[in-house]
Coordinates of C-alpha atoms in Angstrom, one line a residue:
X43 CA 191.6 207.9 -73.1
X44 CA 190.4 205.3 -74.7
X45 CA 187.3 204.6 -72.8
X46 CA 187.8 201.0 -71.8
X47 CA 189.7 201.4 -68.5
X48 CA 193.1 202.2 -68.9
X49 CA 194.2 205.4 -70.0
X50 CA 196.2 205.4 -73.4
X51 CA 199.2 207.8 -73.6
X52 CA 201.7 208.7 -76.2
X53 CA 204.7 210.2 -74.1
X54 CA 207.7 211.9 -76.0
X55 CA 210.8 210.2 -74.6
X56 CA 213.5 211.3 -76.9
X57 CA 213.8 214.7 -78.6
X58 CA 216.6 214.6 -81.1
X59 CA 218.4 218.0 -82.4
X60 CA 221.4 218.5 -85.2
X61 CA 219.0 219.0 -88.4
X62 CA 219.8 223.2 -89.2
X63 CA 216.4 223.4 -91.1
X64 CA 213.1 221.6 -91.6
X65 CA 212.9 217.5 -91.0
X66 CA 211.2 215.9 -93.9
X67 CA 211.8 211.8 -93.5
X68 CA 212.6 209.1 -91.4
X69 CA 213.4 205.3 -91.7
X70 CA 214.3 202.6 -88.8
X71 CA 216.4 200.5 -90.1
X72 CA 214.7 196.9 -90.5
X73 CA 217.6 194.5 -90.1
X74 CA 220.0 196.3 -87.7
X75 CA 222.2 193.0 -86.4
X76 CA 221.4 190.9 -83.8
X77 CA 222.1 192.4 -80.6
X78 CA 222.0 195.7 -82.2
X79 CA 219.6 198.5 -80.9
X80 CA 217.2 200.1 -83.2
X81 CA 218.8 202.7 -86.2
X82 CA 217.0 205.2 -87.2
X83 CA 217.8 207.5 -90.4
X84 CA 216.5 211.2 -90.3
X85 CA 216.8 213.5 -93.8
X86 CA 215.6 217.1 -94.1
X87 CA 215.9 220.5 -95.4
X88 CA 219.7 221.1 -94.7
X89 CA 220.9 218.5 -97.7
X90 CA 221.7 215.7 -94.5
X91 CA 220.8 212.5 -93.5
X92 CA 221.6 211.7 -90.0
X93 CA 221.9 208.6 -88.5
X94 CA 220.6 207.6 -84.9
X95 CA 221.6 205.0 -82.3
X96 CA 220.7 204.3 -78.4
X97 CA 223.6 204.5 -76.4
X98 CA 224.0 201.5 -73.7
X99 CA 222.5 204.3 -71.1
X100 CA 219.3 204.4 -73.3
X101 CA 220.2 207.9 -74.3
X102 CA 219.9 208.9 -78.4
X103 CA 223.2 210.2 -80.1
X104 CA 223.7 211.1 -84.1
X105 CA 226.6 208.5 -84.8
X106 CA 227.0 209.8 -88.1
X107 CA 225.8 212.8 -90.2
X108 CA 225.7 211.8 -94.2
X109 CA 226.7 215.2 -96.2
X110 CA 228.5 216.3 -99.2
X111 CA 226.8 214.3 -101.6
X112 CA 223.4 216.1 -102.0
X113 CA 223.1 219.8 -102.8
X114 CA 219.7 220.4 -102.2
X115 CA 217.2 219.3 -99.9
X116 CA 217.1 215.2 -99.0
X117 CA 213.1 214.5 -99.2
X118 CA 213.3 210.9 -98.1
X119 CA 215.4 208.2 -97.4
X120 CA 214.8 204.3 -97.5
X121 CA 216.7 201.5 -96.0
X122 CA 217.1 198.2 -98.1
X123 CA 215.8 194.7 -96.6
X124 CA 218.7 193.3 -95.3
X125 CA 219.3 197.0 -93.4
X126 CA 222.9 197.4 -95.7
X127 CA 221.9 200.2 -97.7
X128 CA 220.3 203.3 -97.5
X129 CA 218.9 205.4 -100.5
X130 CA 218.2 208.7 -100.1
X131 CA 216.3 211.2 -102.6
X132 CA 217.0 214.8 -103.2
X133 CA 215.7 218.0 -104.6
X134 CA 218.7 217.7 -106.6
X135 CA 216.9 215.4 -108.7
X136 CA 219.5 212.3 -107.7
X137 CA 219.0 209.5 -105.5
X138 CA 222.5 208.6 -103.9
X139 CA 222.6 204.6 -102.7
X140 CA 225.1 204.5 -98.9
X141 CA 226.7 201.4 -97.8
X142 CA 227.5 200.7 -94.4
X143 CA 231.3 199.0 -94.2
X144 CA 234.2 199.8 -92.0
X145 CA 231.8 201.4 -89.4
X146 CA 231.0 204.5 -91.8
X147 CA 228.6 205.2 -94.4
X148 CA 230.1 205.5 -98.3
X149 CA 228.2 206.8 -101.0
X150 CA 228.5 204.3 -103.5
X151 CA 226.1 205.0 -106.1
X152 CA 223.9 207.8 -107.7
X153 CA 221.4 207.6 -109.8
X154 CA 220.3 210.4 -112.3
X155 CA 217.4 210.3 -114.6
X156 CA 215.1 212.5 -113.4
X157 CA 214.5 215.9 -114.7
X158 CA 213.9 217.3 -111.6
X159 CA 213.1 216.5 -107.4
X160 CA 213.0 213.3 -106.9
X161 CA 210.4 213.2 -103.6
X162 CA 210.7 209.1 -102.7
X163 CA 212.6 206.1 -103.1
X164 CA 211.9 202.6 -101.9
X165 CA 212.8 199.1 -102.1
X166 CA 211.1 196.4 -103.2
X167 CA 210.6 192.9 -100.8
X168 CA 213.7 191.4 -101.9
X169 CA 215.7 194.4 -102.3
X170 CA 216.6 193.8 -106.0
X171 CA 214.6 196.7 -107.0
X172 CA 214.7 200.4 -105.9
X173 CA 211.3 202.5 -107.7
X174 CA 211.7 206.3 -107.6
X175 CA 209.4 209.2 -108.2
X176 CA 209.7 212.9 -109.3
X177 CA 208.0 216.1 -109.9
X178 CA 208.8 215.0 -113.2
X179 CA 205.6 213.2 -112.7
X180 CA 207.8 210.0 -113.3
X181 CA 208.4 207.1 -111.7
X182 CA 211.3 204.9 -112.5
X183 CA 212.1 201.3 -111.2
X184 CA 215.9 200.3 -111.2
X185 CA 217.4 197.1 -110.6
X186 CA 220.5 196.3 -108.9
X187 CA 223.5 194.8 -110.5
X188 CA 226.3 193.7 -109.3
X189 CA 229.6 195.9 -108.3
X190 CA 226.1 198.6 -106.8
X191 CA 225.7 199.4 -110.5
X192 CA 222.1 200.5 -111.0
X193 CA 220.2 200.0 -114.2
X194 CA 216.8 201.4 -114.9
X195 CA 214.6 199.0 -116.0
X196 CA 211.5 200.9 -116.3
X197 CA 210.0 204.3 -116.8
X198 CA 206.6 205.1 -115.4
X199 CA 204.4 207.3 -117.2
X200 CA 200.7 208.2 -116.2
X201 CA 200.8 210.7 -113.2
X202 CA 199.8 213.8 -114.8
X203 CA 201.1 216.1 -111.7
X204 CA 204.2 215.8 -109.1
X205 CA 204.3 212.1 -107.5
X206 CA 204.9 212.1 -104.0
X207 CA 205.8 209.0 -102.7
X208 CA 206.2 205.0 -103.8
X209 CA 205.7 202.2 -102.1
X210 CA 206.1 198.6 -102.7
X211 CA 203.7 196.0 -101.0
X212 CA 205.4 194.3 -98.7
X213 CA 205.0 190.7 -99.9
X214 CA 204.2 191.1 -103.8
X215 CA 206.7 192.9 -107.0
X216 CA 203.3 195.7 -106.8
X217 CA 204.0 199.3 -106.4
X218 CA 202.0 201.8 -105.3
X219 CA 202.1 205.6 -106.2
X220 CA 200.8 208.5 -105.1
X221 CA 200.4 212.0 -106.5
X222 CA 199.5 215.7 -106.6
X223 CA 197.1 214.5 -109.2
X224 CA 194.9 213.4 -106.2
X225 CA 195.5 209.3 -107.3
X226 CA 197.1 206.6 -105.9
X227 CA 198.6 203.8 -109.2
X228 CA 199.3 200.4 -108.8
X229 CA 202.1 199.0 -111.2
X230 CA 203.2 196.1 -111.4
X231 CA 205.1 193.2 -114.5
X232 CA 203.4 191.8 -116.4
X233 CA 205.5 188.6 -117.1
X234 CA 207.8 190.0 -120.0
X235 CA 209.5 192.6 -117.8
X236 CA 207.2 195.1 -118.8
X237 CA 205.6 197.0 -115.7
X238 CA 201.9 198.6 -116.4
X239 CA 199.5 200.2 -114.2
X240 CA 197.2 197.7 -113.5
X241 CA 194.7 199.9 -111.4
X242 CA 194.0 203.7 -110.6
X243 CA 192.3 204.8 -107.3
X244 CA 190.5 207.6 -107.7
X245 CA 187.7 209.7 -106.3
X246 CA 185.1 209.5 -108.9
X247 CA 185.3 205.5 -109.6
X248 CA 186.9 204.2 -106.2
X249 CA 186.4 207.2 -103.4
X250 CA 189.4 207.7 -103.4
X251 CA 190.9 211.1 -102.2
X252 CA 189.9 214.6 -103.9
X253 CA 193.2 216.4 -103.3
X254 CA 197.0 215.6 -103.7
X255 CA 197.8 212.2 -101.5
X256 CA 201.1 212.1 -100.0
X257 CA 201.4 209.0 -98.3
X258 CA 200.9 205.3 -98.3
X259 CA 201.3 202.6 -96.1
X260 CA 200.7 198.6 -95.8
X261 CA 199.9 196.6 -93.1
X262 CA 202.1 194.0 -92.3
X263 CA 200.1 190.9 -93.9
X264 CA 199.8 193.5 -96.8
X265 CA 196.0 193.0 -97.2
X266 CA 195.3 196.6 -95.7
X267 CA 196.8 199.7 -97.0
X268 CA 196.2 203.6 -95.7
X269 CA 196.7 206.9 -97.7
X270 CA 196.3 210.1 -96.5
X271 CA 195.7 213.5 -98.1
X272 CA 195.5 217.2 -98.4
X273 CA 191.9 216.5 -98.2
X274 CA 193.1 215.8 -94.2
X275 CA 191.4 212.2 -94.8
X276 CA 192.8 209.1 -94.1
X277 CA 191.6 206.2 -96.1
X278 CA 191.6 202.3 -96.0
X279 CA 192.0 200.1 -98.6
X280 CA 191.5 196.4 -98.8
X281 CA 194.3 195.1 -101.1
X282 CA 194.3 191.4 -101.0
X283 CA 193.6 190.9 -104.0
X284 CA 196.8 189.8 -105.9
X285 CA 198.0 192.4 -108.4
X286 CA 200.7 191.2 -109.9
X287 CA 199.4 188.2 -111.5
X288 CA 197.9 189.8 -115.1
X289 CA 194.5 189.6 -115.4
X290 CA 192.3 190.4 -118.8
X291 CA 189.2 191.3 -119.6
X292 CA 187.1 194.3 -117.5
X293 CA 185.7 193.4 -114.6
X294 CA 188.0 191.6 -113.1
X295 CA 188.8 191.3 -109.2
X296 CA 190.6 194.7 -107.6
X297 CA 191.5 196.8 -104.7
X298 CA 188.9 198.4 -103.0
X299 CA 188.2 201.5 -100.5
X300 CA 187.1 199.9 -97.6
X301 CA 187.0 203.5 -94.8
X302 CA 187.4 206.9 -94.7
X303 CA 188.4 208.4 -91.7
X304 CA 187.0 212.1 -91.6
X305 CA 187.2 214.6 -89.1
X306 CA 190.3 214.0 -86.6
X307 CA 192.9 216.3 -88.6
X308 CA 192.7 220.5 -89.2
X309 CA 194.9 220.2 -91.7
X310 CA 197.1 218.5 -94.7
X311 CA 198.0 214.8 -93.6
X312 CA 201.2 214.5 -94.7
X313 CA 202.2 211.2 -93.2
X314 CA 200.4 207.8 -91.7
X315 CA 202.1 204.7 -91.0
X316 CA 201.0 201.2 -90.3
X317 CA 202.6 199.0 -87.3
X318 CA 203.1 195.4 -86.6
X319 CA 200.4 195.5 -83.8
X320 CA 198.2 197.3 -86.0
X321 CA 197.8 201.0 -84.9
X322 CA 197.9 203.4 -87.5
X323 CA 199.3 206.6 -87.1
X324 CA 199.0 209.8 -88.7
X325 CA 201.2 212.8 -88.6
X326 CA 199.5 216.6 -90.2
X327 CA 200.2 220.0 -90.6
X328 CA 198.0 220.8 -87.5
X329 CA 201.3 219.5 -85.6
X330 CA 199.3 216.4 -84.1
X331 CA 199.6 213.5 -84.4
X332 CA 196.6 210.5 -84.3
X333 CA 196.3 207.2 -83.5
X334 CA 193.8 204.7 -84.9
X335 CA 193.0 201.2 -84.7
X336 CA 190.5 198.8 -86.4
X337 CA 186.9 198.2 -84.6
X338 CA 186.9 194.5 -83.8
X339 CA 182.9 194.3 -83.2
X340 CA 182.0 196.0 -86.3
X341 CA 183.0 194.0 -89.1
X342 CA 179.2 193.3 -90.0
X343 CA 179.2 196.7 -92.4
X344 CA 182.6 196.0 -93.2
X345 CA 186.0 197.2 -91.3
X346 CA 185.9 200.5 -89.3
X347 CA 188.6 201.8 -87.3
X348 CA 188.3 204.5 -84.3
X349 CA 190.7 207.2 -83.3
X350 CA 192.7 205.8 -79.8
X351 CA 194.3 209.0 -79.2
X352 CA 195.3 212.9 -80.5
X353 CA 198.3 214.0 -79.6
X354 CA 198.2 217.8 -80.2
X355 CA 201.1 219.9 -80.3
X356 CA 203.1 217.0 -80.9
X357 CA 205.5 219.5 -82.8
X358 CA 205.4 223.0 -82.8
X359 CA 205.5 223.1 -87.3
X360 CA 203.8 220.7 -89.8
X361 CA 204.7 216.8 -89.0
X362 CA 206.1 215.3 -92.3
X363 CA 207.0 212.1 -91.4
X364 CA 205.7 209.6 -88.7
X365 CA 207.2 205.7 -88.3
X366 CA 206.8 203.1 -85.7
X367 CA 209.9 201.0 -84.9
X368 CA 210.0 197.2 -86.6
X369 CA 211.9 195.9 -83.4
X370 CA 209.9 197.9 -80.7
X371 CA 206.3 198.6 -81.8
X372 CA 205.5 200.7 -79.3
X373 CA 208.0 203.1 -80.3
X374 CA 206.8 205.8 -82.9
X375 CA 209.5 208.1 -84.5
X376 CA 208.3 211.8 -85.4
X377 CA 209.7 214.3 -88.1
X378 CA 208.6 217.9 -88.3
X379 CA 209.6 221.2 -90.3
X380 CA 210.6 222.4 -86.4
X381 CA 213.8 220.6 -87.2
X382 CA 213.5 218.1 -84.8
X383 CA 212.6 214.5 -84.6
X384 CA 211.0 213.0 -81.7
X385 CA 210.6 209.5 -80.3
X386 CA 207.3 208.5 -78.9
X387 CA 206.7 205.5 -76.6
X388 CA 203.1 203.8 -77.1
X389 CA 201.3 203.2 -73.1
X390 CA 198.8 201.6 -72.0
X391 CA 196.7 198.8 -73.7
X392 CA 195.6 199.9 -76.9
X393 CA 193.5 196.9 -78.4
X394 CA 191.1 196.8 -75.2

């Protein structure tokens, strides 16, 4: 309940099998076709990536199952802009680039560099640029070149531990990283093709998080971003100040933590995703899942947000992964080490 009237409800709709071991990732696919129902990717512990489309009935089948390519475990998988690709990242320290043509998925490209499990890809806004990271404690940006050639145009070096996930914001060339080293980087060019990390979050200068952080996500406008932790907080960041410009000289304008949401989870938060009606929602190995949103009245001390909902026993393992859909907000995708992955449909008015 959500205290003002109308109840709130997360109802699972959709529970989709075919994963033989644990779930780790999912992606929608942002740029589907017109006319086209929403695609969802699904990666996991069984070395596939499964792909997901609603049948005319409204009924979820696995069109095609992507295999053979990676030997060990896919960790996570990231569609590019326009929706045409889809890179995927394996334990098998490669991240393998599929193209959709023909009506079936080809593996057309695989990158190697790292020394060992590469945990995260993701593309940048325009797509030219794919960043990676590794428990190499690497993270590696590589351009696109024609004839899906991929060049790597930068090495990352400055996460002393295992880096979990990257991010790019989702207007700016900025990344984000975040690491078993309990910090989240920001990287980003300084003009000459050179990338630097032009700020470091962390819990003694920014209150930042005090155990490994495995997740980030932006708002849409991209002047919020969330991370969540093994420290089973969730914390808000206010990031519109513009990064990628280089700036000299200390003291100059930065991100900064703007909430820290305490209390709601038992356990690791391994996922939290931000939608495009601005509900955040988190997904922890206390199998529940939670759903936040900002308080509108309360902006005198600065943003704070309130927890809408808890969904426990969302799964019946540790939720890795949780995504709403671009083309239906409402709609939030679930990933778990039960094997399954679960769609979620948002009811009831939220932002009362």
């Amino acid at each position: 309940m959500d205290g003002s009237g109308g109840a709130v409800e997360l109802r699972e709709t959709h529970r989709l099998t075919g994963h033989a071991d644990r779930a780790w990732a999912l992606a929608w696919n942002p740029n589907p076709g017109s006319g086209v129902s929403p695609v969802l990717a699904s990666c996991g512990g069984d070395k596939t990536v499964r792909i997901w489309k609603r049948a005319p009935d409204g009924a979820w089948q696995c069109t095609d199952v992507l295999e053979d390519t990676h030997n060990r475990t896919v960790r996570s998988c990231a569609w590019s802009p326009d929706g045409k690709l889809l890179a995927t990242a394996s334990f098998d320290a490669t991240t393998a680039i599929w193209e959709y043509s023909g009506g079936e998925f080809e593996c057309v490209a695989t990158l190697e560099g790292h020394e060992n499990e590469v945990k995260c890809a993701s593309w940048s806004p325009s797509g030219s640029l794919l960043a990676t990271c590794s428990r190499d404690k690497a993270v590696w940006i590589w351009e696109m070149q024609p004839g899906n050639e991929y060049e790597c145009v930068a090495v990352l070096q400055g996460h002393t531990q295992d880096v979990k996930m990257v991010q790019w914001h989702p207007i700016l060339d900025v990344l984000v990283s975040v690491s078993y080293d309990n910090t989240i980087r920001v990287w980003a060019d300084d003009g000459d093709d050179e990338w630097h990390c032009v700020q470091t979050l962390t819990e003694s200068d920014n209150c930042g998080h005090s155990s490994t952080v495995w997740s980030i996500s932006f708002n849409q406008k991209g002047d919020r971003m969330v991370t969540c932790s093994d420290d089973r907080t969730l914390k808000i960041w206010d990031t519109s100040i513009d990064l990628s410009q280089p700036n000299t000289g200390e003291g100059h304008e930065s991100w900064r933590h703007v909430s820290t949401l305490t209390g709601y989870h038992g356990r690791t938060i391994f996922s939290a995703h931000w939608s495009s009606e601005d509900v955040i929602a988190s997904g922890a190995g206390d199998d529940a899942i939670c759903l936040f949103v900002e308080e509108k009245s309360s902006m005198v001390d600065g943003p704070s947000y309130r927890l809408v909902l808890k969904k426990e026993k969302a799964h019946d393992m540790d939720i890795n992964s949780v995504r709403w859909c671009p083309q239906d907000p409402r709609v939030l995708a679930s990933a778990s080490d039960d094997g399954t992955v679960k769609l979620w449909e948002l009811q009831g008015n939220i932002l009362d």
